[in-house]
């Protein structure tokens, strides 16, 4: 039986330290999934399932540096 | 034909830069509504999905005729927004905002009467004339709206926005369609109740029947019954009454702000009797609405 | 939101409407103390949010201290229409020469406040209106123009009162109008207004109702009256389950997952939105089901909020299964609700497919939602199955279990 988690947001290492980009990504997400932690772009685990699949974060990086993975 | 709005109706959104309003603007444009712009004080010069934002309503009405305005501002700013639209000469106003104290609602409704303008709502999803235009969030995305609302000859009036869509859906799955559907709002004081909108449907030759969703509380259904008794065009009306369980629980609040049972006259039992006396068919389930309407129209 | 008589009277007093002296007591000794201070025959009145106090024995007259103590004890223990009093009022018994009725309420048809006045107060006003229509006046008040004294004078004059009484009564009525307007009331009533033997007028009983939507605008008054946020003043006090439900809804401002009302059945309901909830509750009851609760979900609430509400309902003692049903949704997203409900069931320690009898929420993002439900093997139906049929399926499943 799956465990009641629905979304994972994966950030590739190559963009984690790009502060400019991080700022934009944090701003754009309507459900506050991203944060800056120890100077690195990170996701807040307790918010992952709130992801609306709006792709706004992906539109900013324009490639696969952010992957929204559905767990269903 | 249709009532209130059609493919030519031009309107604006007041509060267009808010989260919900931005989505609504996109849905309206995708559906084909003539949304010419929006107002958010202090945000003049911006664009939302390609339409301009102005600081005032007058900035639009000075240059062109605006038929309607959709109000999507927080409760504390609603009265101001409606008054501004009325003062600018706009004659049709859909108030989406909920939780506005009824004194304020009564204020802008009275001012609208003086200006010969019409208010729909508050606390509603708006109006749709399927295939032509929609004004408000009714139906959601353009695609979902097309799926639920098929053009046709049934008028819908509903105190619940969600149930407007549910009824449209049941009509379309039985091969019927909608001329105009109006989510009239669930509050105690609303701009236009069933009896105030019925004359418009009565004058619309393309509307052949009416579907109504009603609830406990208030006198809207009683007034409709009184209107129907007097009206010359006997359009077939089929009504569904929700919240029968509330009759046994006087004083409890359920559903909309208007859904509070206080006296005998606003129980579902009494309303059903009064509507039936006036010749309105009252059904037990939503899916009986299309069946009954087909019977009555043929 | 209803006010108790003693609260209503405090508001009247703020607006210079004369009320009886005296005070409130929560025990026989305090009642006796007030009686001693008043030093005259008193009336003891139950403070309960129910009509028919007199008939039920919630109002008693007392000439001596011992009966005051005895009556206070009796009245405090007396439930009226299942409601317990919070205290009693102890007031002097007044020498009355005539009683009047005054109230302002909303006329939903005219969409204006209406001032109702009668010179036959103290009894059932509906009966008076029916039998003696000329003794009841109805005066509509403008929402736009400021209200001047003349509106009140018209109301009083229309039942045939003139002279000094006209002026005193209309002053009182104007005060009542001001209260009604200032505090977003849905009812402001004085019944009766009494003309005392000395010719003066006094408000013997008051009843006020504030619009729930307007509570936030009048925090000052509510604080002054010591009314806190949890005090919903429904016709029965909220249960712990309902208080917990309200706390879930208050977690964040995204959408609504609230208006939880407790019932005693075994089928938990995750239903929405306003109209859909009313329809579905009826449908479940009609099909022979026994709802454990009423609730309203709408406006696309967060996954967390839906999950917490689900947890609360599925964990409620006596709940065997839950049904998740709504009308066709346009704003609320099917996949978001599906995530929330499944998360809630799992976090409560159950398997979604065991606990959810049926999931019937068609509408926006349903393809995505149905994928989630497939994965967790939850039975769902789309818009081709009506709300009524979905309720039937759910109730049947409950009955098969037994
Ligand atoms: S898809 Fe949208 S909601 Fe999801 S993480 Fe990206 S920005 Fe946030």
XYZ file of C-alpha atoms and ligand atoms in Angstrom:
780
model
C 0.000 0.000 0.000
C 1.421 3.417 -0.972
C 1.988 5.722 1.928
C -0.125 8.817 1.422
C 2.519 10.984 -0.216
C 1.602 12.354 -3.623
C 4.247 14.711 -4.918
C 7.995 14.943 -4.816
C 9.856 17.981 -6.113
C 13.417 17.232 -7.098
C 15.962 20.035 -7.492
C 19.113 19.168 -9.410
C 22.340 20.108 -7.650
C 23.504 22.323 -10.502
C 20.968 25.084 -9.688
C 20.868 24.793 -5.918
C 23.475 27.493 -5.332
C 22.184 29.949 -7.948
C 20.763 32.598 -5.635
C 19.134 34.744 -8.320
C 17.283 31.776 -9.703
C 16.380 30.519 -6.244
C 14.782 33.846 -5.382
C 12.599 33.732 -8.474
C 11.548 30.156 -7.841
C 10.668 30.809 -4.222
C 8.586 33.799 -5.268
C 6.655 32.079 -8.002
C 5.429 28.981 -6.178
C 1.868 29.660 -5.020
C 2.084 27.159 -2.171
C 5.513 28.073 -0.740
C 7.231 24.794 -1.459
C 10.726 26.265 -1.861
C 13.042 27.867 0.665
C 16.656 28.914 1.020
C 18.405 26.760 3.580
C 22.156 26.987 4.272
C 22.413 29.094 1.106
C 20.894 26.330 -0.982
C 17.533 26.062 -2.670
C 15.516 23.440 -0.856
C 11.982 22.085 -0.601
C 9.843 22.063 2.521
C 8.764 18.506 2.940
C 5.504 19.212 4.732
C 4.332 21.376 1.814
C 5.176 19.036 -1.076
C 1.706 17.547 -1.260
C 0.226 21.016 -1.725
C 1.878 21.314 -5.163
C -0.736 22.461 -7.674
C 1.184 21.115 -10.703
C 1.131 24.646 -12.101
C 4.620 24.274 -13.665
C 5.508 27.877 -12.802
C 8.784 26.739 -11.228
C 9.641 24.635 -14.255
C 8.894 27.563 -16.554
C 11.585 29.525 -14.745
C 14.360 26.961 -15.034
C 13.188 25.945 -18.517
C 14.832 22.516 -18.315
C 14.915 19.466 -16.073
C 16.706 21.146 -13.177
C 13.420 20.905 -11.337
C 11.352 17.747 -11.682
C 7.853 17.400 -10.303
C 7.378 13.740 -9.631
C 3.898 12.335 -9.083
C 3.907 9.423 -6.688
C 0.638 8.020 -8.017
C -31.699 34.241 -27.247
C -30.661 34.528 -23.676
C -31.115 36.989 -20.830
C -28.788 39.514 -19.160
C -25.661 38.736 -21.211
C -24.816 37.612 -24.740
C -21.849 37.541 -27.111
C -21.795 41.341 -27.368
C -21.694 42.133 -23.623
C -18.566 44.012 -22.620
C -17.444 43.946 -19.023
C -14.667 44.516 -16.539
C -13.457 42.834 -13.340
C -13.007 44.983 -10.235
C -10.180 43.503 -8.178
C -8.655 41.878 -11.274
C -5.139 41.443 -9.875
C -6.213 39.180 -6.980
C -5.311 35.492 -7.070
C -8.807 34.245 -7.870
C -9.570 37.074 -10.258
C -6.486 36.393 -12.376
C -7.671 32.825 -12.909
C -11.189 34.038 -13.604
C -9.930 36.524 -16.193
C -8.196 33.727 -18.080
C -11.260 31.484 -17.926
C -13.500 34.278 -19.223
C -11.220 35.183 -22.120
C -10.782 31.526 -23.065
C -14.540 31.067 -23.031
C -15.024 34.002 -25.401
C -16.447 36.592 -23.011
C -15.656 40.195 -23.961
C -13.545 41.129 -20.958
C -12.139 44.561 -21.752
C -10.080 45.118 -18.624
C -10.053 45.373 -14.882
C -9.654 47.726 -11.960
C -7.289 47.538 -9.013
C -6.564 50.898 -7.386
C -2.849 51.643 -7.607
C -2.103 49.072 -10.301
C -2.835 51.153 -13.382
C -0.667 50.251 -16.345
C -0.409 46.552 -15.636
C -1.920 43.842 -17.774
C -3.708 40.642 -16.772
C -3.821 38.024 -19.512
C -3.531 40.764 -22.092
C -6.238 43.104 -20.776
C -5.385 46.483 -19.202
C -5.640 47.353 -15.517
C -6.860 50.809 -14.469
C -7.130 52.593 -11.110
C -10.793 53.520 -11.531
C -13.941 52.274 -13.242
C -14.381 55.659 -14.843
C -11.162 55.216 -16.805
C -13.068 52.593 -18.782
C -16.544 54.119 -18.892
C -15.203 57.505 -20.062
C -14.173 56.001 -23.382
C -16.603 53.195 -24.059
C -19.866 51.608 -23.019
C -19.303 48.957 -20.377
C -22.279 46.635 -19.878
C -21.240 44.931 -16.695
C -18.755 44.564 -13.871
C -17.714 41.536 -11.845
C -16.785 42.375 -8.258
C -14.046 40.156 -6.844
C -12.668 42.342 -4.046
C -12.387 41.475 -0.330
C -15.562 42.028 1.766
C -14.310 45.257 3.352
C -13.947 46.918 -0.081
C -17.014 45.511 -1.781
C -19.494 48.294 -1.081
C -17.049 50.883 -2.362
C -16.425 48.902 -5.545
C -20.136 48.391 -6.271
C -20.961 52.042 -5.603
C -18.151 53.103 -7.936
C -19.459 50.900 -10.734
C -23.023 52.145 -10.250
C -21.894 55.755 -10.202
C -19.995 55.169 -13.440
C -23.271 54.106 -15.043
C -22.749 50.343 -15.236
C -26.118 48.576 -15.237
C -25.263 44.950 -14.486
C -23.094 44.010 -11.545
C -22.155 40.518 -10.422
C -20.914 40.454 -6.827
C -18.849 37.329 -6.255
C -17.525 38.290 -2.811
C -19.052 36.479 0.158
C -19.480 37.371 3.829
C -20.614 40.948 3.294
C -22.801 42.166 6.169
C -26.357 42.510 4.895
C -26.629 46.188 5.779
C -23.970 46.926 3.179
C -25.626 44.661 0.647
C -28.935 46.435 1.212
C -27.182 49.754 0.709
C -25.783 48.988 -2.723
C -28.929 47.159 -3.780
C -31.036 50.222 -2.947
C -28.630 52.480 -4.821
C -28.763 50.123 -7.813
C -32.559 50.359 -7.818
C -32.292 54.134 -7.937
C -29.889 53.879 -10.879
C -32.047 51.333 -12.742
C -29.200 48.885 -12.481
C -29.269 45.200 -11.588
C -27.176 43.386 -9.025
C -26.599 39.620 -9.101
C -25.281 38.137 -5.842
C -23.463 38.652 -3.541
C -21.917 35.286 -2.741
C -22.552 33.867 -6.208
C -20.756 32.365 -9.201
C -22.343 34.691 -11.756
C -24.167 34.336 -15.057
C -23.667 32.232 -18.175
C -25.393 32.250 -21.540
C -23.775 29.077 -22.895
C -21.925 29.396 -26.173
C -22.079 33.179 -25.939
C -20.571 34.600 -22.788
C -20.148 34.095 -19.089
C -19.718 36.610 -16.331
C -18.118 35.203 -13.178
C -16.429 31.972 -12.161
C -19.407 29.810 -13.068
C -18.325 26.518 -14.631
C -14.592 27.041 -14.003
C -12.157 26.661 -16.923
C -13.481 27.217 -20.447
C -13.178 23.524 -21.169
C -15.034 22.427 -18.027
C -17.676 25.072 -18.648
C -18.326 23.794 -22.165
C -18.638 20.303 -20.800
C -21.262 21.195 -18.189
C -23.178 23.932 -20.041
C -24.618 23.145 -23.473
C -26.589 25.863 -25.287
C -30.329 25.206 -25.209
C -33.652 26.469 -23.947
C -33.762 25.914 -20.188
C -33.190 28.803 -17.790
C -31.539 28.001 -14.441
C -31.745 30.026 -11.237
C -29.949 28.694 -8.194
C -29.137 29.857 -4.687
C -26.030 27.657 -4.810
C -23.242 28.223 -7.338
C -22.055 24.622 -7.272
C -25.562 23.274 -7.746
C -26.051 25.518 -10.792
C -23.305 23.523 -12.465
C -24.684 20.213 -11.180
C -28.112 20.997 -12.667
C -26.604 22.114 -15.988
C -24.666 18.874 -16.051
C -27.772 16.783 -15.491
C -29.605 18.708 -18.214
C -26.839 18.235 -20.759
C -26.501 14.543 -20.018
C -30.218 14.163 -20.855
C -29.878 16.087 -24.105
C -31.205 19.413 -22.816
C -29.350 22.704 -22.829
C -29.319 26.068 -21.112
C -30.400 29.500 -22.393
C -29.055 31.399 -19.398
C -28.042 30.155 -15.957
C -27.809 32.490 -12.987
C -26.224 31.749 -9.646
C -28.279 34.233 -7.633
C -26.397 33.895 -4.342
C -27.152 32.312 -1.020
C -27.487 35.300 1.275
C -30.596 36.656 2.973
C -30.500 39.870 0.981
C -29.561 39.477 -2.664
C -29.698 41.801 -5.637
C -32.062 39.678 -7.724
C -34.198 36.820 -6.488
C -36.150 34.293 -8.584
C -39.247 36.478 -8.789
C -37.226 39.471 -9.964
C -35.534 37.494 -12.747
C -38.577 35.527 -13.923
C -39.988 38.426 -16.002
C -36.792 38.398 -18.073
C -37.138 34.688 -18.780
C -40.831 35.186 -19.506
C -39.886 37.679 -22.219
C -37.270 35.407 -23.742
C -38.868 33.339 -26.484
C -36.020 30.881 -26.568
C -36.450 29.893 -22.941
C -38.982 27.073 -22.766
C -38.593 25.922 -19.201
C -36.978 26.834 -15.871
C -34.967 24.780 -13.388
C -34.596 26.036 -9.851
C -32.419 25.040 -6.904
C -33.782 26.235 -3.564
C -32.974 26.013 0.119
C -34.570 26.624 3.522
C -34.555 30.190 4.847
C -35.939 33.423 3.480
C -39.030 34.089 1.387
C -37.603 33.856 -2.151
C -39.565 30.712 -3.051
C -42.799 32.135 -1.650
C -42.351 35.291 -3.735
C -41.671 33.196 -6.803
C -44.889 31.277 -6.190
C -46.800 34.563 -5.915
C -45.257 35.850 -9.134
C -46.026 32.669 -11.044
C -49.684 32.791 -10.016
C -50.016 36.242 -11.554
C -47.857 35.828 -14.665
C -49.437 35.303 -18.092
C -46.772 33.186 -19.713
C -46.883 29.951 -17.810
C -43.313 28.771 -18.366
C -42.930 25.291 -16.913
C -40.857 25.457 -13.722
C -39.238 22.499 -12.007
C -37.737 23.131 -8.582
C -35.481 21.074 -6.355
C -35.431 21.741 -2.609
C -32.321 20.888 -0.591
C -31.849 20.827 3.154
C -35.047 19.083 4.206
C -33.265 17.721 7.262
C -33.068 21.264 8.584
C -36.794 21.487 9.240
C -36.222 19.387 12.323
C -33.408 21.628 13.579
C -34.690 25.158 14.025
C -32.084 27.778 14.868
C -29.056 25.899 13.516
C -27.019 27.463 10.734
C -26.170 25.361 7.696
C -25.167 26.047 4.135
C -25.331 29.624 3.085
C -25.742 32.590 5.359
C -29.358 32.621 4.258
C -29.973 29.071 5.306
C -31.247 29.516 8.787
C -34.638 28.287 9.799
C -36.527 30.622 12.069
C -40.222 30.360 11.450
C -42.684 28.116 9.701
C -42.761 30.162 6.488
C -39.143 29.433 5.661
C -39.110 25.679 6.239
C -38.737 23.445 3.183
C -42.119 21.868 3.876
C -43.965 25.173 3.720
C -42.042 26.359 0.673
C -42.774 23.164 -1.246
C -46.503 23.480 -0.506
C -46.570 27.096 -1.655
C -44.659 26.380 -4.853
C -46.849 23.412 -5.721
C -49.987 25.483 -5.156
C -48.667 27.903 -7.770
C -48.185 25.098 -10.285
C -44.434 24.678 -9.852
C -43.277 21.065 -10.061
C -41.090 20.114 -7.116
C -38.846 17.072 -7.561
C -37.037 14.892 -5.037
C -33.772 14.507 -6.927
C -31.680 16.577 -9.299
C -31.820 13.926 -12.034
C -35.616 14.236 -12.151
C -35.323 17.845 -13.318
C -34.561 17.028 -16.984
C -37.176 14.255 -17.054
C -39.917 16.508 -15.742
C -38.928 19.430 -17.944
C -39.070 17.244 -21.062
C -42.559 16.088 -20.081
C -43.787 19.605 -19.385
C -42.326 21.218 -22.489
C -43.620 18.671 -25.022
C -25.683 35.533 17.020
C -28.199 36.056 19.797
C -27.589 38.186 22.858
C -28.932 37.350 26.255
C -31.484 39.722 27.718
C -28.957 41.180 30.164
C -26.519 41.836 27.306
C -29.219 43.439 25.167
C -30.134 45.687 28.065
C -26.528 46.800 28.447
C -26.600 47.866 24.808
C -29.904 49.708 25.280
C -28.415 51.550 28.222
C -25.442 52.674 26.131
C -27.953 54.410 23.880
C -29.747 56.150 26.742
C -32.783 53.892 26.757
C -34.002 53.464 30.321
C -33.782 49.921 31.672
C -34.732 48.654 35.145
C -32.145 48.853 37.939
C -30.948 45.579 39.426
C -28.327 43.121 38.245
C -27.394 39.577 37.360
C -26.628 36.670 39.664
C -25.234 33.198 39.154
C -26.168 31.903 42.618
C -28.959 32.353 45.192
C -26.844 34.419 47.612
C -25.914 37.000 44.996
C -29.560 37.177 43.939
C -30.550 37.878 47.518
C -27.898 40.605 47.805
C -29.350 42.370 44.774
C -32.824 42.018 46.229
C -31.639 43.617 49.489
C -30.121 46.543 47.667
C -33.273 47.083 45.615
C -35.385 46.868 48.730
C -38.706 46.165 46.929
C -40.586 43.290 45.312
C -38.463 41.806 42.507
C -38.737 39.731 39.382
C -36.199 36.950 38.746
C -35.665 36.058 35.103
C -33.793 33.140 33.602
C -31.061 34.184 31.151
C -31.468 31.546 28.479
C -31.464 31.817 24.685
C -34.975 30.523 24.291
C -38.436 31.928 24.004
C -41.310 30.847 26.247
C -39.498 31.533 29.519
C -42.635 32.635 31.327
C -44.578 29.488 30.456
C -41.654 27.220 31.325
C -41.345 28.765 34.812
C -38.212 30.758 34.054
C -39.663 34.054 35.337
C -40.827 34.471 38.934
C -41.859 37.323 41.227
C -40.622 37.424 44.765
C -41.479 39.676 47.704
C -39.036 38.287 50.291
C -35.401 37.239 50.401
C -36.019 33.580 51.144
C -38.239 33.035 48.095
C -35.716 34.973 46.015
C -33.049 32.459 47.010
C -35.345 29.526 46.402
C -36.579 30.746 43.013
C -33.064 31.612 41.856
C -31.896 28.120 42.634
C -34.872 26.611 40.793
C -34.515 28.831 37.741
C -30.768 28.240 37.444
C -31.410 24.493 37.387
C -34.239 24.733 34.876
C -33.435 23.876 31.249
C -35.772 25.426 28.710
C -35.934 23.829 25.253
C -32.768 21.909 26.161
C -30.892 25.089 26.986
C -29.340 25.941 30.324
C -29.500 29.482 31.666
C -26.185 31.290 32.225
C -27.500 33.439 35.085
C -30.611 35.256 36.310
C -31.609 38.904 36.203
C -32.971 40.335 39.468
C -34.952 43.527 38.884
C -37.587 45.581 40.694
C -41.135 44.642 39.801
C -42.524 47.698 38.037
C -45.959 49.301 38.332
C -47.095 49.303 34.748
C -49.950 51.235 33.160
C -49.461 50.081 29.552
C -47.173 47.903 27.409
C -45.833 48.501 23.893
C -43.875 46.480 21.346
C -40.988 47.736 19.190
C -38.669 45.854 16.875
C -36.462 46.416 13.866
C -35.620 43.565 11.564
C -34.772 42.943 7.909
C -37.466 42.716 5.311
C -35.823 40.489 2.689
C -38.559 41.334 0.193
C -38.202 45.116 0.385
C -34.484 44.673 1.159
C -34.766 47.307 3.856
C -34.973 47.352 7.649
C -38.533 47.553 8.902
C -39.557 49.143 12.203
C -42.506 47.359 13.748
C -44.363 49.133 16.538
C -47.502 48.320 18.508
C -49.366 49.701 21.510
C -50.289 46.161 22.449
C -46.980 44.857 23.775
C -46.116 41.999 26.062
C -48.020 39.382 24.097
C -47.348 37.484 20.888
C -46.915 40.196 18.279
C -47.876 37.914 15.378
C -51.217 37.312 17.011
C -51.747 41.046 17.547
C -50.871 41.736 13.915
C -53.444 39.209 12.798
C -56.295 40.191 15.107
C -55.730 43.936 15.508
C -53.872 45.125 12.408
C -54.528 48.792 13.143
C -52.538 48.417 16.364
C -49.365 47.437 14.523
C -47.409 49.820 12.309
C -44.679 48.870 9.849
C -42.244 51.549 8.740
C -39.497 50.791 6.246
C -36.173 52.557 6.739
C -33.890 53.741 3.969
C -30.478 52.109 3.652
C -29.008 55.195 2.043
C -30.458 58.255 3.726
C -29.490 59.019 7.307
C -32.333 58.087 9.664
C -33.921 61.054 11.453
C -36.379 61.040 14.344
C -39.369 61.446 12.029
C -39.252 57.787 10.948
C -39.804 56.771 14.551
C -42.534 59.381 14.965
C -44.391 58.029 11.941
C -44.266 54.534 13.433
C -45.698 55.710 16.761
C -48.244 58.054 15.227
C -49.512 55.325 12.902
C -50.983 53.374 15.784
C -52.793 56.495 16.994
C -50.514 57.793 19.732
C -49.970 61.527 20.185
C -49.028 64.046 22.892
C -46.111 63.610 25.264
C -46.137 59.830 24.792
C -45.428 60.211 21.082
C -42.262 62.137 21.790
C -40.992 59.851 24.559
C -41.693 56.687 22.595
C -40.170 57.918 19.353
C -37.011 58.957 21.201
C -36.722 55.391 22.459
C -37.412 53.939 19.004
C -34.828 56.172 17.374
C -32.304 54.827 19.884
C -33.253 51.299 18.897
C -32.830 52.143 15.197
C -29.366 53.538 15.914
C -28.410 50.348 17.747
C -29.710 48.209 14.895
C -27.698 50.135 12.336
C -24.529 50.559 14.332
C -24.055 46.902 15.245
C -25.224 45.095 12.095
C -28.109 43.524 13.971
C -30.648 41.304 12.305
C -33.121 41.906 15.118
C -33.410 44.591 17.792
C -36.514 44.184 19.888
C -37.948 45.676 23.055
C -40.929 43.754 24.300
C -42.413 45.148 26.303
C -41.716 48.819 26.528
C -43.612 49.712 29.698
C -45.277 52.954 30.569
C -44.869 53.192 34.326
C -47.459 54.607 36.696
C -45.436 57.841 36.868
C -45.764 58.306 33.080
C -42.174 57.445 32.188
C -41.129 54.720 29.719
C -38.779 51.824 30.354
C -37.471 48.815 28.372
C -38.537 45.785 30.399
C -37.148 43.117 28.097
C -34.792 43.226 25.114
C -33.740 40.823 22.435
C -30.923 41.338 19.946
C -29.391 39.264 17.229
C -26.137 40.183 15.466
C -25.308 38.945 11.993
C -22.598 36.298 12.309
C -20.772 37.712 9.267
C -20.468 41.060 11.043
C -18.902 39.822 14.277
C -15.420 40.894 13.236
C -16.572 44.453 12.720
C -17.846 44.757 16.304
C -15.102 43.249 18.386
C -15.228 46.260 20.732
C -18.815 45.629 21.721
C -18.292 41.871 22.041
C -15.305 42.439 24.313
C -17.328 44.895 26.373
C -20.032 42.250 26.765
C -17.462 39.526 27.515
C -18.441 37.372 24.557
C -15.547 35.286 23.290
C -14.929 33.795 19.844
C -15.945 30.213 20.667
C -19.322 31.396 21.859
C -21.258 30.670 18.629
C -24.731 31.091 20.170
C -26.217 28.406 17.945
C -29.435 26.876 19.227
C -27.258 24.400 21.083
C -23.680 24.876 22.319
C -20.970 23.420 20.022
C -19.652 19.933 20.814
C -15.926 19.214 21.177
C -16.036 17.585 17.721
C -17.454 20.799 16.270
C -14.903 22.971 18.062
C -12.122 20.748 16.662
C -13.692 21.071 13.210
C -13.651 24.858 13.455
C -9.978 24.723 14.503
C -9.149 22.696 11.384
C -10.843 25.272 9.190
C -8.940 28.097 10.882
C -5.510 26.485 10.195
C -5.075 28.419 6.978
C -7.165 30.754 4.854
C -7.110 28.630 1.702
C -10.655 27.459 1.020
C -13.206 26.178 3.496
C -13.271 22.815 5.232
C -15.633 23.580 8.011
C -19.133 24.225 9.336
C -18.846 20.833 10.974
C -21.973 19.771 12.819
C -22.108 16.598 14.845
C -24.753 13.912 14.410
C -24.869 10.502 16.048
C -24.673 8.150 13.026
C -21.973 5.793 11.766
C -21.306 7.241 8.289
C -18.850 10.141 8.247
C -19.490 12.694 5.530
C -16.867 14.682 3.638
C -19.262 16.743 1.557
C -19.448 20.098 -0.184
C -19.979 22.820 -0.963
C -22.884 24.822 0.601
C -25.741 23.660 -1.599
C -24.144 20.325 -2.378
C -23.811 19.555 1.323
C -27.497 20.242 1.962
C -28.466 18.072 -1.014
C -26.169 15.210 -0.081
C -27.120 15.142 3.572
C -30.761 14.767 2.513
C -29.802 12.081 -0.007
C -27.938 10.025 2.606
C -30.796 10.276 5.109
C -33.335 9.399 2.422
C -31.393 6.297 1.475
C -31.588 5.165 5.090
C -28.055 6.195 6.014
C -27.066 7.591 9.389
C -24.720 10.556 9.040
C -22.135 11.103 11.756
C -21.698 14.725 10.758
C -22.510 17.555 8.410
C -19.734 19.628 6.837
C -18.952 21.971 3.962
C -15.853 21.825 1.796
C -15.368 24.461 -0.859
C -13.118 27.099 -2.350
C -10.332 24.563 -2.989
C -8.933 24.052 0.523
C -5.349 22.973 1.093
C -4.459 19.286 1.161
C -3.508 19.658 4.804
C -6.863 21.100 5.796
C -8.817 18.392 4.017
C -6.546 15.751 5.542
C -7.047 17.112 9.064
C -10.817 17.280 8.628
C -10.858 13.714 7.286
C -8.763 12.544 10.217
C -11.171 14.168 12.650
C -14.225 12.596 11.036
C -12.826 9.119 10.393
C -11.519 8.933 13.968
C -14.797 10.027 15.536
C -16.079 7.316 17.874
C -18.883 5.395 16.179
C -17.826 6.246 12.629
C -17.407 3.057 10.605
C -16.820 4.471 7.148
C -16.859 7.771 5.304
C -18.390 8.977 2.053
C -16.680 11.695 -0.008
C -19.155 13.481 -2.252
C -19.708 16.866 -3.890
C -21.554 18.462 -6.749
C -19.641 18.982 -10.015
C -16.813 21.274 -8.893
C -15.304 24.133 -10.859
C -13.093 25.932 -8.359
C -12.254 23.144 -5.915
C -9.897 20.587 -7.484
C -10.733 16.912 -7.478
C -7.096 15.806 -7.220
C -6.390 18.117 -4.289
C -9.391 16.798 -2.350
C -8.438 13.208 -3.225
C -4.924 13.781 -1.873
C -6.279 15.294 1.326
C -8.861 12.634 2.029
C -6.496 9.729 1.391
C -3.761 11.337 3.457
C -6.207 11.880 6.321
C -7.433 8.291 6.309
C -3.872 6.930 6.239
C -2.664 9.266 8.974
C -5.586 8.132 11.120
C -4.230 4.597 10.738
C -6.666 3.109 8.240
C -6.624 1.933 4.635
C -8.445 4.275 2.238
C -10.145 1.438 0.343
C -11.568 0.029 3.604
C -12.830 3.315 4.951
C -14.087 5.227 1.901
C -17.419 3.862 0.678
C -17.559 6.089 -2.378
C -15.787 9.095 -3.861
C -18.076 11.180 -6.041
C -16.480 14.496 -6.912
C -16.566 15.202 -10.630
C -15.146 18.369 -12.152
C -11.883 20.213 -12.480
C -8.741 18.054 -12.528
C -10.805 14.879 -12.214
C -8.502 12.820 -14.473
C -5.647 13.515 -12.089
C -7.883 12.801 -9.082
C -9.095 9.494 -10.494
C -5.470 8.398 -11.007
C -4.852 8.888 -7.303
C -8.011 6.986 -6.380
C -7.049 4.123 -8.711
C -3.674 3.851 -7.067
C -5.282 3.549 -3.635
C -8.087 1.305 -4.943
C -10.798 3.639 -3.701
C -14.170 3.219 -5.418
C -15.170 6.357 -7.323
C -17.812 7.455 -9.786
C -17.908 10.318 -12.263
C -20.606 12.853 -13.189
C -22.745 10.234 -14.929
C -23.649 8.935 -11.465
C -25.908 11.420 -9.682
C -25.361 12.690 -6.149
C -28.419 10.755 -5.087
C -27.166 7.484 -6.598
C -23.761 7.988 -5.031
C -25.399 8.400 -1.626
C -27.330 5.195 -2.255
C -24.182 3.257 -3.116
C -22.570 4.491 0.051
C -25.478 3.573 2.304
C -25.792 0.132 0.673
C -22.164 -0.590 1.434
C -22.741 0.305 5.066
C -25.712 -2.016 5.259
C -23.855 -4.908 3.583
C -21.233 -4.747 6.301
C -23.751 -5.463 9.005
S 4.589 23.152 -9.906
Fe 3.778 25.043 -9.080
S 3.034 24.436 -7.058
Fe 4.355 22.807 -7.745
S 6.322 23.309 -6.905
Fe 6.274 24.196 -8.940
S 5.562 26.248 -8.618
Fe 5.110 25.165 -6.750
